[in-house]
Amino acid sequence: VVAVLAVVVIQWQSHILVTVSKSVKPRIFWKTGEEPARDDYATFMFEHELAGEEPVRLTKRLACWSGDSLTVTGRDVYCNDEFLGTAKETGLNGQELPLFEFNGVIPDGLAFAVGSHADSFDSRYWGFVDVSITERVVPMSLPFFNQDGA
């Protein structure tokens, strides 16, 4: 019985993803092992000098997809004329943030990833994510855990 229970817990644990950042509003996700689709949340390993020396796991919503029209006007970002957000000039630590500049149709296999929070470090700063390196995650609702992190 203990061995069976241990296997179940280990298997279940490998599918749970808890975000520590307030970058996305849902905080607990179920990893599906599937490739995401438009507007799904996705998790992926990410490398960028502003994220640190080691790759980090990011979880974002894939809000604009291959074939969609992405427009960056000033610091405002639109997908098919729908406002996605405004890129900030500086981060929370005062560091200058890069601006991803693009106007056109998103190429095949790529998506524009956004967070729920205005301070999310997302595609507004580093560009598209290759969908093939992402995994679809589904927000979980647990009655004893406030998804807003409070």
mmCIF file of C-alpha atoms in Angstrom:
data_model
loop_
_atom_site.group_PDB
_atom_site.id
_atom_site.type_symbol
_atom_site.label_atom_id
_atom_site.label_comp_id
_atom_site.label_asym_id
_atom_site.label_seq_id
_atom_site.Cartn_x
_atom_site.Cartn_y
_atom_site.Cartn_z
ATOM 1 C CA VAL A 1 0.000 0.000 0.000
ATOM 2 C CA VAL A 2 2.806 2.421 0.920
ATOM 3 C CA ALA A 3 4.642 1.685 -2.336
ATOM 4 C CA VAL A 4 1.513 2.260 -4.414
ATOM 5 C CA LEU A 5 0.786 5.490 -2.561
ATOM 6 C CA ALA A 6 4.390 6.658 -3.069
ATOM 7 C CA VAL A 7 4.167 5.998 -6.820
ATOM 8 C CA VAL A 8 0.867 7.921 -7.041
ATOM 9 C CA VAL A 9 2.283 10.897 -5.121
ATOM 10 C CA ILE A 10 5.476 10.980 -7.200
ATOM 11 C CA GLN A 11 3.502 10.748 -10.455
ATOM 12 C CA TRP A 12 1.035 13.445 -9.377
ATOM 13 C CA GLN A 13 3.820 15.716 -8.121
ATOM 14 C CA SER A 14 5.534 15.692 -11.518
ATOM 15 C CA HIS A 15 2.431 17.308 -13.058
ATOM 16 C CA ILE A 16 2.055 20.156 -10.548
ATOM 17 C CA LEU A 17 3.670 23.509 -11.309
ATOM 18 C CA VAL A 18 3.580 26.289 -8.722
ATOM 19 C CA THR A 19 4.694 29.716 -9.873
ATOM 20 C CA VAL A 20 6.572 31.825 -7.351
ATOM 21 C CA SER A 21 6.317 35.014 -9.398
ATOM 22 C CA LYS A 22 3.218 37.202 -9.548
ATOM 23 C CA SER A 23 3.820 37.410 -13.291
ATOM 24 C CA VAL A 24 0.726 35.320 -13.985
ATOM 25 C CA LYS A 25 -2.421 35.456 -11.907
ATOM 26 C CA PRO A 26 -3.050 31.713 -11.631
ATOM 27 C CA ARG A 27 -0.360 30.368 -9.320
ATOM 28 C CA ILE A 28 -0.890 26.590 -9.496
ATOM 29 C CA PHE A 29 -0.955 24.705 -12.794
ATOM 30 C CA TRP A 30 -1.347 21.130 -14.018
ATOM 31 C CA LYS A 31 1.314 20.194 -16.598
ATOM 32 C CA THR A 32 -0.473 18.366 -19.426
ATOM 33 C CA GLY A 33 2.463 17.174 -21.528
ATOM 34 C CA GLU A 34 0.677 18.659 -24.560
ATOM 35 C CA GLU A 35 1.657 21.413 -26.953
ATOM 36 C CA PRO A 36 -0.306 24.587 -26.173
ATOM 37 C CA ALA A 37 -2.788 26.363 -28.431
ATOM 38 C CA ARG A 38 -3.803 30.008 -28.736
ATOM 39 C CA ASP A 39 -4.504 31.646 -25.341
ATOM 40 C CA ASP A 40 -3.294 28.613 -23.375
ATOM 41 C CA TYR A 41 -0.850 29.031 -20.533
ATOM 42 C CA ALA A 42 2.497 27.455 -21.279
ATOM 43 C CA THR A 43 5.686 26.763 -19.370
ATOM 44 C CA PHE A 44 9.181 26.697 -20.846
ATOM 45 C CA MET A 45 12.844 27.106 -20.000
ATOM 46 C CA PHE A 46 14.131 30.578 -20.757
ATOM 47 C CA GLU A 47 17.533 32.243 -21.009
ATOM 48 C CA HIS A 48 18.119 35.990 -20.968
ATOM 49 C CA GLU A 49 20.785 38.164 -19.379
ATOM 50 C CA LEU A 50 18.141 39.983 -17.293
ATOM 51 C CA ALA A 51 16.788 36.653 -16.000
ATOM 52 C CA GLY A 52 20.149 35.596 -14.539
ATOM 53 C CA GLU A 53 23.023 33.338 -15.421
ATOM 54 C CA GLU A 54 21.091 30.064 -15.381
ATOM 55 C CA PRO A 55 17.996 29.209 -17.450
ATOM 56 C CA VAL A 56 14.736 29.811 -15.578
ATOM 57 C CA ARG A 57 11.291 28.274 -15.954
ATOM 58 C CA LEU A 58 8.702 30.795 -17.139
ATOM 59 C CA THR A 59 4.943 30.398 -17.285
ATOM 60 C CA LYS A 60 3.010 32.772 -19.542
ATOM 61 C CA ARG A 61 -0.173 32.958 -21.602
ATOM 62 C CA LEU A 62 0.415 32.579 -25.347
ATOM 63 C CA ALA A 63 -1.739 35.530 -26.356
ATOM 64 C CA CYS A 64 -0.735 36.076 -29.971
ATOM 65 C CA TRP A 65 -0.084 33.189 -32.316
ATOM 66 C CA SER A 66 1.428 32.234 -35.672
ATOM 67 C CA GLY A 67 -0.573 33.948 -38.409
ATOM 68 C CA ASP A 68 -1.797 36.730 -36.094
ATOM 69 C CA SER A 69 -0.840 40.340 -36.718
ATOM 70 C CA LEU A 70 1.404 41.777 -33.991
ATOM 71 C CA THR A 71 1.909 45.536 -33.867
ATOM 72 C CA VAL A 72 4.186 47.484 -31.558
ATOM 73 C CA THR A 73 3.308 51.183 -31.534
ATOM 74 C CA GLY A 74 5.606 53.163 -29.282
ATOM 75 C CA ARG A 75 5.600 50.890 -26.221
ATOM 76 C CA ASP A 76 2.034 49.587 -26.723
ATOM 77 C CA VAL A 77 1.568 46.063 -28.052
ATOM 78 C CA TYR A 78 -1.456 44.862 -30.055
ATOM 79 C CA CYS A 79 -2.475 41.475 -31.423
ATOM 80 C CA ASN A 80 -4.978 41.698 -34.271
ATOM 81 C CA ASP A 81 -5.702 45.248 -33.013
ATOM 82 C CA GLU A 82 -6.436 43.983 -29.468
ATOM 83 C CA PHE A 83 -4.359 45.751 -26.809
ATOM 84 C CA LEU A 84 -2.038 43.346 -24.934
ATOM 85 C CA GLY A 85 -0.086 45.788 -22.772
ATOM 86 C CA THR A 86 2.514 48.501 -22.563
ATOM 87 C CA ALA A 87 6.207 47.758 -22.256
ATOM 88 C CA LYS A 88 7.920 49.597 -19.398
ATOM 89 C CA GLU A 89 11.169 51.492 -19.852
ATOM 90 C CA THR A 90 12.735 50.271 -16.616
ATOM 91 C CA GLY A 91 12.361 47.201 -14.425
ATOM 92 C CA LEU A 92 11.594 47.044 -10.719
ATOM 93 C CA ASN A 93 15.321 47.327 -9.919
ATOM 94 C CA GLY A 94 15.751 50.368 -12.159
ATOM 95 C CA GLN A 95 17.458 48.428 -14.940
ATOM 96 C CA GLU A 96 16.744 49.529 -18.495
ATOM 97 C CA LEU A 97 14.433 47.082 -20.255
ATOM 98 C CA PRO A 98 14.824 46.166 -23.921
ATOM 99 C CA LEU A 99 11.826 46.693 -26.202
ATOM 100 C CA PHE A 100 10.795 44.021 -28.680
ATOM 101 C CA GLU A 101 9.926 45.794 -31.898
ATOM 102 C CA PHE A 102 7.871 43.992 -34.513
ATOM 103 C CA ASN A 103 5.098 44.845 -36.912
ATOM 104 C CA GLY A 104 3.678 42.088 -39.048
ATOM 105 C CA VAL A 105 2.390 38.550 -39.132
ATOM 106 C CA ILE A 106 3.872 36.211 -36.531
ATOM 107 C CA PRO A 107 5.886 33.468 -38.286
ATOM 108 C CA ASP A 108 4.928 29.779 -38.086
ATOM 109 C CA GLY A 109 5.806 27.984 -34.852
ATOM 110 C CA LEU A 110 6.112 31.155 -32.767
ATOM 111 C CA ALA A 111 3.888 32.884 -30.211
ATOM 112 C CA PHE A 112 3.886 36.104 -28.193
ATOM 113 C CA ALA A 113 3.821 35.313 -24.453
ATOM 114 C CA VAL A 114 2.299 37.661 -21.866
ATOM 115 C CA GLY A 115 1.939 37.732 -18.126
ATOM 116 C CA SER A 116 -1.034 38.930 -16.081
ATOM 117 C CA HIS A 117 0.930 41.595 -14.203
ATOM 118 C CA ALA A 118 2.126 44.945 -15.599
ATOM 119 C CA ASP A 119 5.637 44.087 -14.331
ATOM 120 C CA SER A 120 5.754 40.688 -16.045
ATOM 121 C CA PHE A 121 9.008 40.031 -17.912
ATOM 122 C CA ASP A 122 7.454 38.696 -21.093
ATOM 123 C CA SER A 123 7.561 38.905 -24.882
ATOM 124 C CA ARG A 124 7.226 42.696 -24.766
ATOM 125 C CA TYR A 125 10.942 42.658 -23.899
ATOM 126 C CA TRP A 126 12.435 39.537 -25.475
ATOM 127 C CA GLY A 127 10.211 38.615 -28.395
ATOM 128 C CA PHE A 128 8.601 35.424 -29.557
ATOM 129 C CA VAL A 129 8.773 32.016 -27.937
ATOM 130 C CA ASP A 130 9.197 28.858 -30.012
ATOM 131 C CA VAL A 131 6.011 26.892 -29.325
ATOM 132 C CA SER A 132 7.870 23.584 -29.768
ATOM 133 C CA ILE A 133 9.808 24.173 -26.516
ATOM 134 C CA THR A 134 6.673 24.900 -24.492
ATOM 135 C CA GLU A 135 4.285 22.678 -22.554
ATOM 136 C CA ARG A 136 0.591 23.448 -22.037
ATOM 137 C CA VAL A 137 -0.357 24.040 -18.406
ATOM 138 C CA VAL A 138 -3.871 24.391 -17.031
ATOM 139 C CA PRO A 139 -4.678 26.582 -14.020
ATOM 140 C CA MET A 140 -5.823 24.561 -11.009
ATOM 141 C CA SER A 141 -8.362 25.890 -8.563
ATOM 142 C CA LEU A 142 -7.790 24.732 -5.014
ATOM 143 C CA PRO A 143 -10.229 25.932 -2.343
ATOM 144 C CA PHE A 144 -7.540 26.289 0.333
ATOM 145 C CA PHE A 145 -5.126 28.325 -1.809
ATOM 146 C CA ASN A 146 -5.742 31.879 -3.001
ATOM 147 C CA GLN A 147 -4.561 32.002 -6.611
ATOM 148 C CA ASP A 148 -3.713 35.707 -6.249
ATOM 149 C CA GLY A 149 -0.907 34.763 -3.865
ATOM 150 C CA ALA A 150 -2.466 36.496 -0.870
#
